[in-house]
XYZ file of C-alpha atoms in Angstrom:
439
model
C 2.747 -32.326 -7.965
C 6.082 -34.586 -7.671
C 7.863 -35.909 -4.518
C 12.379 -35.160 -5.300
C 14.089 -38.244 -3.188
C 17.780 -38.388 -3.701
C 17.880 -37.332 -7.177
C 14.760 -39.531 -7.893
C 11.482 -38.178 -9.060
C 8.526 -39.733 -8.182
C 5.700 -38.421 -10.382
C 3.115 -40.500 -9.734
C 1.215 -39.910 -6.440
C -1.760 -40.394 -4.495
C -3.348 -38.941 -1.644
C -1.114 -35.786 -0.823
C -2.013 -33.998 2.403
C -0.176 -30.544 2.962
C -0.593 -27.667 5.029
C 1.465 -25.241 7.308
C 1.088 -23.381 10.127
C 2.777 -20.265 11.255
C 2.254 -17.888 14.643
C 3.405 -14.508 14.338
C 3.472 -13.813 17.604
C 5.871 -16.840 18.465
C 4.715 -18.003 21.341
C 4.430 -21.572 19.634
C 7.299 -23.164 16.798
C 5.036 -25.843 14.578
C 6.469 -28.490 12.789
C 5.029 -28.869 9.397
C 4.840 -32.010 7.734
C 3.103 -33.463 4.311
C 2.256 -36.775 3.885
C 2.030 -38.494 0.299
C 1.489 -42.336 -1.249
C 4.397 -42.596 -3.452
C 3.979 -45.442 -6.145
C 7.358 -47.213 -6.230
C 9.099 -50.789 -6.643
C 11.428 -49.989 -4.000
C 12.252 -49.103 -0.595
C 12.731 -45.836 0.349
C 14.803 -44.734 3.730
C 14.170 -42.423 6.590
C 16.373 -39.836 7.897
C 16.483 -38.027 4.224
C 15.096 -35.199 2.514
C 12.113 -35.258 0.711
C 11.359 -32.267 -2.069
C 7.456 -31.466 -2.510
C 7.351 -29.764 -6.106
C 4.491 -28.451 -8.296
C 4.945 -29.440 -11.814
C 6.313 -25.780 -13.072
C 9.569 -27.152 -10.582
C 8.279 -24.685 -7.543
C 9.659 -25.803 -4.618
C 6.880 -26.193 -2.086
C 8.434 -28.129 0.593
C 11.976 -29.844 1.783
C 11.419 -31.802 4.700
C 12.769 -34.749 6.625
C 11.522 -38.026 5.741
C 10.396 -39.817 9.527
C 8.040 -42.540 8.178
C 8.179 -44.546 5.229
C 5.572 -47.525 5.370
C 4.586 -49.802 2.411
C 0.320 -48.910 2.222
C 0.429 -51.919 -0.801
C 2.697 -53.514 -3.296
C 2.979 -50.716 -5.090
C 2.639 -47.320 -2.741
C 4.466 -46.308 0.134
C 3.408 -43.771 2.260
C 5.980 -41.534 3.627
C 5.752 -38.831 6.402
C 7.722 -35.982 6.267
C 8.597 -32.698 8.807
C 10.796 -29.586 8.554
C 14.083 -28.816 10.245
C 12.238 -27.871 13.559
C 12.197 -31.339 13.914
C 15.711 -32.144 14.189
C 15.725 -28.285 16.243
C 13.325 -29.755 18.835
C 15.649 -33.445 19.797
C 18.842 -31.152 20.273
C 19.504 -30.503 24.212
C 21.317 -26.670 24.960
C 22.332 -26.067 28.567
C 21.354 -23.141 30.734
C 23.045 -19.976 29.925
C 23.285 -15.994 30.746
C 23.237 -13.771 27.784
C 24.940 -10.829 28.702
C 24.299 -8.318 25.596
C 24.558 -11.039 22.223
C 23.576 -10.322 18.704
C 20.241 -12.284 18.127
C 21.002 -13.404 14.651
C 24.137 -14.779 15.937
C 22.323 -16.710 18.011
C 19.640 -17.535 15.502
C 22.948 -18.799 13.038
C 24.137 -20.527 15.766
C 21.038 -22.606 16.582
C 21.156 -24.041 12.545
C 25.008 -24.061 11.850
C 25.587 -26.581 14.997
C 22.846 -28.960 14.359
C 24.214 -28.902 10.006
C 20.765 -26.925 9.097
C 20.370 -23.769 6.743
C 19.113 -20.695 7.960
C 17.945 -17.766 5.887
C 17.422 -14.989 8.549
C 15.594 -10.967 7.305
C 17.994 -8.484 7.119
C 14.852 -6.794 8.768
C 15.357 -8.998 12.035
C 15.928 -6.473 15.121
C 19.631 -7.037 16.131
C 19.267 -4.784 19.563
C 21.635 -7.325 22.002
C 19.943 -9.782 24.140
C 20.333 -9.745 27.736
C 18.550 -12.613 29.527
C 18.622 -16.333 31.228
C 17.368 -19.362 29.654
C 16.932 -22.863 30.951
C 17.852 -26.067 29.598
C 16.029 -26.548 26.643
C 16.051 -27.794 23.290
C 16.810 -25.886 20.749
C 13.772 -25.080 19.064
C 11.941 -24.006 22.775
C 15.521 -21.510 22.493
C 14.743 -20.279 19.428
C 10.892 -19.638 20.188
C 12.091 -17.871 23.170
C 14.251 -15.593 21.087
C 12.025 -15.103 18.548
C 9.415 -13.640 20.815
C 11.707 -11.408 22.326
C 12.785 -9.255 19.093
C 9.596 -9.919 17.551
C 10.236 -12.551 14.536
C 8.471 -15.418 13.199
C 9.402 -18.832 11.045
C 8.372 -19.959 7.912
C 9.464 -23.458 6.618
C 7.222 -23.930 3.369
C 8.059 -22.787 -0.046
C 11.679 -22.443 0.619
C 14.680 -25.074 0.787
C 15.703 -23.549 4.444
C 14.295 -22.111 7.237
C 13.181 -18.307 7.039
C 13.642 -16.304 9.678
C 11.102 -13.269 9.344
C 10.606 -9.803 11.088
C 6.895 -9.029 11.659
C 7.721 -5.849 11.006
C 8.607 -6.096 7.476
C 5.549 -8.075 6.276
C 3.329 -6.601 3.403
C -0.143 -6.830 3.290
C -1.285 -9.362 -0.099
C -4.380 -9.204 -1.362
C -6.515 -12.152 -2.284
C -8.792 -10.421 -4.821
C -11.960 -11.698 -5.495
C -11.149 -13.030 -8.473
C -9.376 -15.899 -6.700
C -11.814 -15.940 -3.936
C -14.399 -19.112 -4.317
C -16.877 -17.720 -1.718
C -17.658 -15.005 0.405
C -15.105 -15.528 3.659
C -16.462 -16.359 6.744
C -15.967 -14.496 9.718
C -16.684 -14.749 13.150
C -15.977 -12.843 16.259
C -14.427 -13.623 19.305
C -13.912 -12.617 23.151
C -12.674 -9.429 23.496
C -9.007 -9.858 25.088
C -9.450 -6.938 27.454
C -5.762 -6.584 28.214
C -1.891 -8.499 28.143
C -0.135 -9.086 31.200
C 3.828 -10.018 30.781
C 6.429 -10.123 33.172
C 10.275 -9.434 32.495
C 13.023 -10.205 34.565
C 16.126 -8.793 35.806
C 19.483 -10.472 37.282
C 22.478 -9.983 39.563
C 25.185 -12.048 40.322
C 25.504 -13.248 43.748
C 24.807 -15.437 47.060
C 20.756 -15.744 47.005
C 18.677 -15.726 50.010
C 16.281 -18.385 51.501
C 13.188 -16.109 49.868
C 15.245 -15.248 46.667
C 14.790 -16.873 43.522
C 17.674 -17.717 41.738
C 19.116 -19.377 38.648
C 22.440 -20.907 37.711
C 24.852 -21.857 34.419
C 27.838 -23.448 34.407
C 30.845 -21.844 32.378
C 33.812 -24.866 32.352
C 33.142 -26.699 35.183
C 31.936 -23.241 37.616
C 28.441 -23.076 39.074
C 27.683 -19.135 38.734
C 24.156 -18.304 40.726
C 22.354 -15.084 39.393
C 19.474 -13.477 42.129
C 16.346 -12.754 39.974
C 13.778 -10.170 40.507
C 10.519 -10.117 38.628
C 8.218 -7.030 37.398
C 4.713 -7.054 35.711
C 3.556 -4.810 32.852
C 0.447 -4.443 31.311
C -1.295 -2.946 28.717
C -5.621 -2.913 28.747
C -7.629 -2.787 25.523
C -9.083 0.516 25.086
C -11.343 -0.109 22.719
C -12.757 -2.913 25.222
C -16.751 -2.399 26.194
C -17.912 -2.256 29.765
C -20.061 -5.036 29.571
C -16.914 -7.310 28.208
C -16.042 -9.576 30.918
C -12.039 -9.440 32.072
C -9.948 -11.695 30.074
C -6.381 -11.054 30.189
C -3.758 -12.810 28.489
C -0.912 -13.562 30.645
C 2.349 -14.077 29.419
C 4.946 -15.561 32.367
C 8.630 -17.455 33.124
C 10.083 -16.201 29.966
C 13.266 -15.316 31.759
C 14.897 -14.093 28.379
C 12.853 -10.648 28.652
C 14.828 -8.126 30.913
C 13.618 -4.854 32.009
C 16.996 -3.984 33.159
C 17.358 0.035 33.750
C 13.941 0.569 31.430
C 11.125 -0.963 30.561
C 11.100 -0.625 26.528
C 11.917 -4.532 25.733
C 8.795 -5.343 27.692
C 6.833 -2.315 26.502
C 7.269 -3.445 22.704
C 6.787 -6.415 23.450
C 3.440 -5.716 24.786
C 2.810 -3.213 22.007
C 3.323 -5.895 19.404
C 1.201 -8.222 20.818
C -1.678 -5.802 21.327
C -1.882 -5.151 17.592
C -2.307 -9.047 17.489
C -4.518 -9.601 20.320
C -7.016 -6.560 20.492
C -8.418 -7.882 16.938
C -11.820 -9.866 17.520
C -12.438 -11.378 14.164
C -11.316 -14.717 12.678
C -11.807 -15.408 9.590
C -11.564 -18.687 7.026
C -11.773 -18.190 3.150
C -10.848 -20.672 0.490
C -8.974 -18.951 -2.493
C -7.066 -19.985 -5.350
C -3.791 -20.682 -4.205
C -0.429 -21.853 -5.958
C 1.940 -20.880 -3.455
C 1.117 -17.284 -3.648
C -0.261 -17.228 0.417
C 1.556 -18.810 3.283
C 1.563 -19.170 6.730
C 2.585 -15.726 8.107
C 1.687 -13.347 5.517
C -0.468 -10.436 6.367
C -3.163 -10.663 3.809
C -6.439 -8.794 2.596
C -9.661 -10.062 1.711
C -12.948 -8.538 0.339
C -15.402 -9.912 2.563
C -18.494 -9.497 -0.148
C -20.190 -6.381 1.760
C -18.079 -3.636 0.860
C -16.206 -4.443 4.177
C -12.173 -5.314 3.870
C -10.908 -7.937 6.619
C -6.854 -7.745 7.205
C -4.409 -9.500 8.882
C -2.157 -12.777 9.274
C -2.851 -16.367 8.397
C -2.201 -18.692 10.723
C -2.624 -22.245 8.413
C -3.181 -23.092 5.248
C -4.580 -26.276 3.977
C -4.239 -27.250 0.686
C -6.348 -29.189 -1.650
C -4.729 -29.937 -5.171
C -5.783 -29.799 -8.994
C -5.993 -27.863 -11.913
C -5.356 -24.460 -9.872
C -3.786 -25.660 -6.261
C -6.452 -24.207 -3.262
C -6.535 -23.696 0.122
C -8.455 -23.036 2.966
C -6.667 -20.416 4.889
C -7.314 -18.973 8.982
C -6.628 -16.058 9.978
C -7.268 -15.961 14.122
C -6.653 -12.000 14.540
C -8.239 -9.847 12.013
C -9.272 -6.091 11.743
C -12.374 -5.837 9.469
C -13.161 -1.886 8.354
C -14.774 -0.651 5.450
C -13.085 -0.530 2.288
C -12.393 1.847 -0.835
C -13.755 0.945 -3.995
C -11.667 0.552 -7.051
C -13.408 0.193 -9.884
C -10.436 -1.365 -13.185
C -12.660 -0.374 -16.463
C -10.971 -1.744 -19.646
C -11.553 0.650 -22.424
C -11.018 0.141 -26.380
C -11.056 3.429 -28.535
C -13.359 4.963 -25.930
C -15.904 2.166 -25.199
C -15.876 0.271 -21.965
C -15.197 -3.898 -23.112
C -14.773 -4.908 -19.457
C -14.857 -3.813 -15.545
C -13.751 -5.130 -12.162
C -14.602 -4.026 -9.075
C -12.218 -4.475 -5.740
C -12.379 -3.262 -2.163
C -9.355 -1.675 -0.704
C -7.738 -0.519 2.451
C -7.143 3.845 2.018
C -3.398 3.864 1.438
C -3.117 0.436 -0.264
C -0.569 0.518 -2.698
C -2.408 -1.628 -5.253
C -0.931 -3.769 -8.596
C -3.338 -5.597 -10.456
C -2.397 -7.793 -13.921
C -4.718 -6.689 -16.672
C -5.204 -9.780 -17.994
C -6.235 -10.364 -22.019
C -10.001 -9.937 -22.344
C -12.288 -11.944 -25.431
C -15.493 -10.809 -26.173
C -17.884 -12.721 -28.612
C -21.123 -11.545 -30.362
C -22.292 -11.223 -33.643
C -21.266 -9.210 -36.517
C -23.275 -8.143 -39.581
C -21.106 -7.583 -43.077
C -23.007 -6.922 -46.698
C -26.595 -8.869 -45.216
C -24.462 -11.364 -43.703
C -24.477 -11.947 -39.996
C -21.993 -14.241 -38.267
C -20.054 -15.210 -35.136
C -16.988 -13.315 -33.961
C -14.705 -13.282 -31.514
C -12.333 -10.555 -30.384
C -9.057 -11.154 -28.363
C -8.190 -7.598 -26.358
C -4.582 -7.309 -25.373
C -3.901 -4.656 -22.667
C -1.282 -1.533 -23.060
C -0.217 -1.662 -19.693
C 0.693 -5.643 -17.783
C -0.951 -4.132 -14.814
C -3.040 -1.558 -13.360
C -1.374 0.322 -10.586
C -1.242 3.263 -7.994
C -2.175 4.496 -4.282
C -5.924 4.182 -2.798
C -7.356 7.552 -1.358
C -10.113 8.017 0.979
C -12.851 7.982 -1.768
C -14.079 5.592 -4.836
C -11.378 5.469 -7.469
C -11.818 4.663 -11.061
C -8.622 3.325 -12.922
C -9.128 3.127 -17.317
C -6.748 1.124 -18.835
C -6.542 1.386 -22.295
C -6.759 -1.987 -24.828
C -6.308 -2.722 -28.005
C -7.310 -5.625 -30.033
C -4.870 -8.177 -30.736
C -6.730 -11.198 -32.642
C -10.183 -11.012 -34.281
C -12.245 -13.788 -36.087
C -15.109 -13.369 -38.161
C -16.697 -14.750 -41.337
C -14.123 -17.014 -41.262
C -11.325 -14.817 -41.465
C -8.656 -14.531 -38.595
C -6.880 -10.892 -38.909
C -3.691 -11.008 -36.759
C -3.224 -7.285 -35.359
C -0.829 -8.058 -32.393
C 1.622 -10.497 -31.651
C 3.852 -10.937 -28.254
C 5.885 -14.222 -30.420
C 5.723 -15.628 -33.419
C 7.837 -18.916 -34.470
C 7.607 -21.420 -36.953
C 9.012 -24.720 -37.380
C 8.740 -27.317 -39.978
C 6.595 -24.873 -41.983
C 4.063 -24.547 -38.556
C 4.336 -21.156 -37.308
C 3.043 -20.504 -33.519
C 1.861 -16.856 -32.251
C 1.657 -16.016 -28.303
């Protein structure tokens, strides 16, 4: 891992800390930060950019610099947070939306504070209609956020993303990158979600009414709001569960106008969240490949599949980068089984077993397989090794309802025996000064 500051790369480091956080339902904005002991022989200044890369030049971070404090001669430690930061010190006034695009809005909230904004094409654009307070900027775009059902992402990408729940793909973490069995527990059962929407009319308010106000150049304009509950209960909730609604209140942005559908998919949404007991932690191999946000898979070890979205990562670093990743709202069910059997000239060299949801459009890299043994020639035994090179860079298709067996053919690339390397298959070949190199 390196640390980018104004054009200078710092490659030695110490002491790297890193991990995100990300809540699909948006009812809270983190601000993600690393912090890093940068060995250096001079200062380096707040109030800049700092670019967290892995050594292949992935771009794993680009956040604000907000501390940078000498830990020795020869190390500073610098702090560093994403654009929410800068989002959450910006002050917006109260205002009426009266039918607005949300990604204008959304655009809006970066392109006035100098921030870049990379916003899903999948992001609902039905028009807002709603009040909101006073409030910074990032509170505003929580609040918006919530309401058409989005979520942010500020790791592993050189702006904010702005993401529509709806779009996400499930990943799975097979077990091959899996270093133990995940751990789940099981929660409360959330035995229903209570939200209230709002609705407005211009005009003088009572002594009982509740009202709110904006100013538009100068003019005080007073809007009468009414309020109106809707719920949704678990069904899937025991009798002998205890009550334990979520309540969801003062977010004056959700209107039920004429209808009730922005509340009602709002509620919707959130049950899919909410009505899942499990939460599960699992360190896997990770290089980037998860983040916060991203609906995920995992084979829990039983024959049992546990979905849904992680909430944090935390990342340890070496060799191969892992992390330790949460997931507070997951379904667990049982899974297909897939069995991958690699297969040379009609003998089985290799299988791998996975655990799939039915439905799961699966893609899995066949990876080169060696095999070693011993080989007898003319009374002579000795050691050999075989290097298997797959037909196909990855096994693929569509899970059913019932144990599915995928062959995927081989053929053998490199083999060494009795001292004799026979070259069947190359991907490259190059030479250079009279060394040649084969990949």
């Amino acid at each position: 891992m390196k640390i980018v500051i104004d054009s200078t790369v710092y490659g030695t480091i110490r002491n790297l800390q890193f991990g995100s956080d990300a809540d699909v339902t948006c009812q809270e904005l983190p601000i993600n930060e690393f912090t890093v002991d940068i060995r250096t022989e001079t200062n380096i200044a707040v109030g800049q950019y700092a670019y967290l890369y892995n050594d292949d030049d992935t771009l794993w971070a680009k956040y604000w610099i907000v501390d940078a404090v000498w830990y020795s001669d020869k190390y500073i430690t610098i702090r560093a947070q994403s654009d929410l930061l800068l989002l959450s010190q910006a002050k917006l006034p109260a205002k009426m939306y009266m039918g607005v695009n949300p990604v204008t809005l959304i655009q809006n909230l970066f392109t006035s504070n100098n921030l870049l904004v990379d916003i899903d094409s999948n992001v609902p654009t039905t028009l807002i209609t709603g009040f909101v307070p006073e409030q910074t900027a990032r509170d505003r775009l929580q609040w918006i956020c919530f309401a058409i059902g989005a979520f942010i992402q500020t790791d592993f990408t050189d702006r904010t993303k702005i993401i529509a729940v709806s779009s996400m793909t499930a990943k799975a973490a097979l077990n091959s990158i899996v270093y133990y069995r995940p751990q789940i527990e099981y929660g409360d059962w959330v035995t229903g979600i209570r939200l209230y929407a709002y609705n407005f009319f211009e005009g003088s308010p009572s002594s009982t009414d509740e009202y709110v106000q904006e100013k538009i150049d100068g003019v005080t304009h007073t809007y009468i709001q009414s309020e109106q509950e809707f719920f949704i209960a678990n069904p899937n909730t025991p009798q002998t569960a205890p009550e334990n609604v979520i309540e969801i209140r003062g977010i004056t942005l959700i209107t039920y106008g004429s209808g009730s559908e922005v509340a009602n998919n709002i509620l919707n949404r959130l049950s899919r969240y909410y009505f899942k007991r499990a939460a599960v932690t699992a360190d896997i191999i990770n290089n980037g490949e998860f983040t916060a946000g991203d609906s995920v898979i995992l084979d829990d070890g039983t024959g049992n599949i546990v979905q849904g979205y992680i909430g944090r990562t935390n990342f340890s670093f070496g060799h191969n980068h892992k992390s330790t990743i949460n997931i507070a709202s997951a379904d667990v069910s049982e899974g297909v089984r897939l069995n991958i059997v690699a297969e040379h000239d009609g003998d089985e060299i290799a299988k791998d077993v996975y655990y799939l949801p039915s439905g799961y459009i699966y893609s899995i890299e066949n990876k080169y397989i060696g095999k070693t043994g011993f080989e007898t020639q003319d009374g002579e035994t000795s050691y050999a090794k075989t290097l298997y090179r797959p037909q196909n860079t990855a096994a693929t298709g569509t899970m059913g309802n019932t144990e599915t067996t995928d062959t995927q053919e081989y053929d053998i690339c490199l083999k060494n025996s009795f001292g004799n390397l026979e070259v069947l298959i190359v991907d490259e070949l190059a030479e250079s000064s009279g060394v040649v190199s084969i990949k």
